[in-house]
Structure formats: C-alpha cells, structure tokens
Amino acid sequence: MNIRTQVLLWGAQRVSAAVLALCVIVHLATIVYAVRNGLDAAEILGRTRGNPSWAAFYAVFVAAVTVHAPIGLRSILSETFGWRGRGLDVAMFAVALTLLTWGSRAVYAVFGA
Amino acid sequence: MTALKVAVWRGGESGHFQEFEVPRLASQTVLDVVTYIQRSLDPTLSYRFACRVGMCGSCAMTVNGKARWTCRTHVSRVAVDDRLELAPLANLPTVKDLVTDMSAFFDKWAAARGRFRGDTTRKDDFARVKPDSPRRKLVDEAIECIGCGVCYSSCDVVSWNPDYLGPAALNRAWTLCNDVRDVDRRARLEAVAGDAGCHACHTQMGCTERCPKQLSPTAAIAGLKRAALAAALKGEL
C-alpha cells in the first residue's frame, strides 16, 4: 500500500471516529428512551419502519463502522502479530465488506422490511 | 554513611544483574554511582558518558525500569529503599552491560530526512526569520533535542513495530518542516508519513512524559500527521 493511501486511511479513521462518537451517543440515548418507556420490539419496529430519518441515521452509523473498524484492526494485527503486507490489506478489505453486509442487512430489517 | 544497593545489568542481550554496594553521598547522581562502580569496584563495567551536564545525551540508561539521563538524575529522586536497578536502554540492542547499539536510532533520523537542505549559497544574504513568527515558534518548541534516546526507549510503538521511526527522528523532521529555509519539506513528509512513520503513533505520550528536556515529541508528531494529511489530500504525497 502506498504512503498516500496509508495517510488517507488514517484521515478516514479520524473522520469516521468523529461520526461514530455522535452516532453512539444518539444510539445509546435511543436505547435508554426505549427501555425507560417500556417499549417492546413490536412497538420499536412500529416507530422505525418506514421512517427515512432513522434509516439514514443507521446507514451513516454502519458506513462509519465499515470505515473505522478495519483500519483500527489492521493496526492492532500489525502491531500485535507482526502481520503486514498485501495479505493483511486484503483481509481487512474483506472485514470491511462483511461489516457493510451485516450492517446493511440490519438497517434493512429494522427500517425497510 | 549508608550504602546503596545497586543491581547492574552485565552481559549483552542475555546476561544477569550483578549487585554492588556503593557509598551514599549527598547530591549524588546515578552517573556518579555508575562511575564509582567502574572506577572502584569493577573496571570491566561498560557504560557511556561524555559531558556529565545534560548536553551530550550519551549517558541515558534504564533506571528502576524507566529510561532517564543519568547525569542529571539524582539518586534521591529515584532510589527506592536505597536500591537502584540499572539496565541498558530498551528497544535497542545491548552491546555490553549498559551500552546499547544506537545505530538504528540514528539511522532513523537519516531515514526521516533529519538533515537540513537549503537552496542558498554563501553569496546569498542571511535568511531573516522573525523569532515570533508562528513557524519559528514551533521550531523553538522542538529544537533542543539532545538525541539521548530516552523517548525511543520509552515508546511502546517502537517495541511493537521495529520499522517505526520513533519520537526523536519525527521530532527532528518536524523542526525542519517548520524551517522556512529548508527546501526538502515534501520529500520529508513522504519519508515520515504512513505506517512506519508519524501515523503509527498512538499518542500514548511516553516520549513526552520521559523526555529529559521537557520537549513534546507527541506534539511534533501530531503536527506531522496534520501536515502529511493535508499534503495527501492535495495530491502532493
């Protein structure tokens, strides 16, 4: 991986971290609201399905996780196990695709199904 | 007069700690202790020093588990129950006893393009750099490095990633990036960016915590990260 890509990945991780900070706060606040008001699964889905704002919010959340997690995992694997090079980059790309797939499925199930 | 119990690393990469008893004196530095051992107890002990006044950066060792400059470290500040443990600097190969091979440390200064390159000749006028200009102030904050290796030895990222350039080399690169006379900025940013450069830093600040000159390589590295990202976004990297 060339130097420019490495630097841009670092930048992407910082930007996605800022997005995640906001997303996690909203997500936790939503959980607290749902629990305190005693909402069950059906009531939660009743409010989220067909709501484009929640769909957009969680789509952004999933996108931020897809960018952030593999870049961090790449550093952890590299520093802990000495794994470097193209194999690591390909594996992390696969992790990103997996996260994107699972996250998109969850967004679709909660908001679009 | 009380005595210090001093455990000193003997050998190379493999070895053992040898115990010595050293008379405890007022205003005694750790370097005084090592010198006493070498001159009065065991002349085969190897260690480095030169100036003895905190300028040359050659006497750094691991004292009770932490990298320190020994000539300016008073025993009273670091001895626990009148005991000292002295070992060579971490993250560098041990040559013998308290002497490390610092080749990798200085090679990384070169790899980070830590050498000034201007484009003027002796026929040109002096460059005039205002002391209160923003870039000159950034240089001031980082320029007093004595190359002792304490930061390099205290950096966990160096121990995890042997290719990592380390705090001192990156700090040096940052001073040159802010030198308005230097013309090597772009190549230097490329040399210090990425996985083996400034972007590998975890901002744990071990270097800043331990720097005997109270510099902040962490701040210098953060500056390099921003500068390199800006260059990458502009397509200059």
Coordinates of N, CA and C in Angstrom, one line a residue, chain A residues 1 3-4 6-8 10-12 14 74-75 78-80 82 84, chain B residues 160-162 190 193-195 199-200 202 225 228-229 232-233 235 237:
Chain A
M1 N 0.9 -1.2 0.0 CA 0.0 0.0 0.0 C 0.9 1.2 0.0
I3 N 2.2 5.2 0.4 CA 2.2 6.1 1.5 C 0.9 7.0 1.5
R4 N 0.5 7.5 0.4 CA -0.6 8.4 0.3 C -1.9 7.7 0.8
Q6 N -2.0 5.1 2.8 CA -1.9 4.9 4.3 C -2.3 6.2 5.0
V7 N -1.9 7.3 4.5 CA -2.2 8.6 5.2 C -3.7 8.9 5.1
L8 N -4.3 8.6 3.9 CA -5.7 8.9 3.7 C -6.5 7.9 4.6
W10 N -5.6 6.9 7.5 CA -5.5 7.5 8.8 C -6.6 8.6 9.0
G11 N -6.6 9.4 7.9 CA -7.6 10.5 7.9 C -9.0 10.0 8.0
A12 N -9.3 9.0 7.2 CA -10.6 8.4 7.2 C -11.0 7.8 8.5
R14 N -10.0 9.0 11.4 CA -10.2 10.1 12.3 C -11.6 10.6 12.1
R74 N -6.5 -3.4 11.5 CA -5.2 -3.5 10.7 C -4.0 -3.1 11.6
S75 N -4.1 -2.0 12.3 CA -3.0 -1.6 13.2 C -2.8 -2.6 14.3
S78 N -1.2 -5.8 13.0 CA 0.2 -5.5 12.6 C 1.1 -5.4 13.8
E79 N 0.6 -4.7 14.8 CA 1.5 -4.4 16.0 C 1.5 -5.6 16.9
T80 N 0.5 -6.4 17.0 CA 0.4 -7.5 17.9 C 1.1 -8.8 17.4
G82 N 2.6 -8.8 14.1 CA 3.6 -8.6 13.1 C 3.1 -8.9 11.7
R84 N 1.9 -8.0 8.2 CA 2.0 -6.8 7.4 C 1.9 -7.2 6.0
Chain B
W160 N 6.6 -2.5 19.3 CA 5.6 -3.3 18.6 C 6.0 -3.3 17.1
N161 N 6.5 -2.2 16.6 CA 6.8 -2.1 15.2 C 8.3 -1.6 15.0
P162 N 9.2 -2.5 14.8 CA 10.6 -2.1 14.7 C 10.9 -1.2 13.5
E190 N 6.9 12.8 2.9 CA 6.7 11.4 2.4 C 7.5 10.4 3.2
A193 N 5.6 9.9 6.7 CA 4.2 9.6 6.8 C 3.9 8.1 6.8
G194 N 2.7 7.7 7.1 CA 2.3 6.3 6.9 C 2.6 5.3 8.1
D195 N 2.5 4.0 7.8 CA 2.5 3.0 8.8 C 3.8 2.9 9.7
H199 N 2.1 8.4 11.5 CA 0.7 7.9 11.6 C 0.6 6.6 12.4
A200 N 1.7 6.0 12.8 CA 1.7 4.9 13.7 C 1.6 5.2 15.1
H202 N 0.5 6.3 18.7 CA -0.8 6.1 19.4 C -1.1 7.2 20.4
K225 N 1.4 14.6 11.4 CA 0.2 13.9 10.9 C -0.7 14.9 10.1
A228 N 1.0 16.0 6.8 CA 1.0 14.9 5.8 C -0.4 14.6 5.3
L229 N -1.4 14.7 6.1 CA -2.7 14.5 5.6 C -3.1 15.6 4.6
A232 N -1.5 14.9 1.4 CA -2.1 13.7 0.8 C -3.4 14.2 0.1
L233 N -4.1 15.0 0.8 CA -5.4 15.5 0.2 C -5.2 16.3 -1.0
G235 N -2.8 15.9 -3.0 CA -2.1 15.1 -4.1 C -0.6 15.3 -4.1
L237 N 1.6 14.0 -2.0 CA 2.3 13.0 -1.3 C 2.4 11.7 -2.2

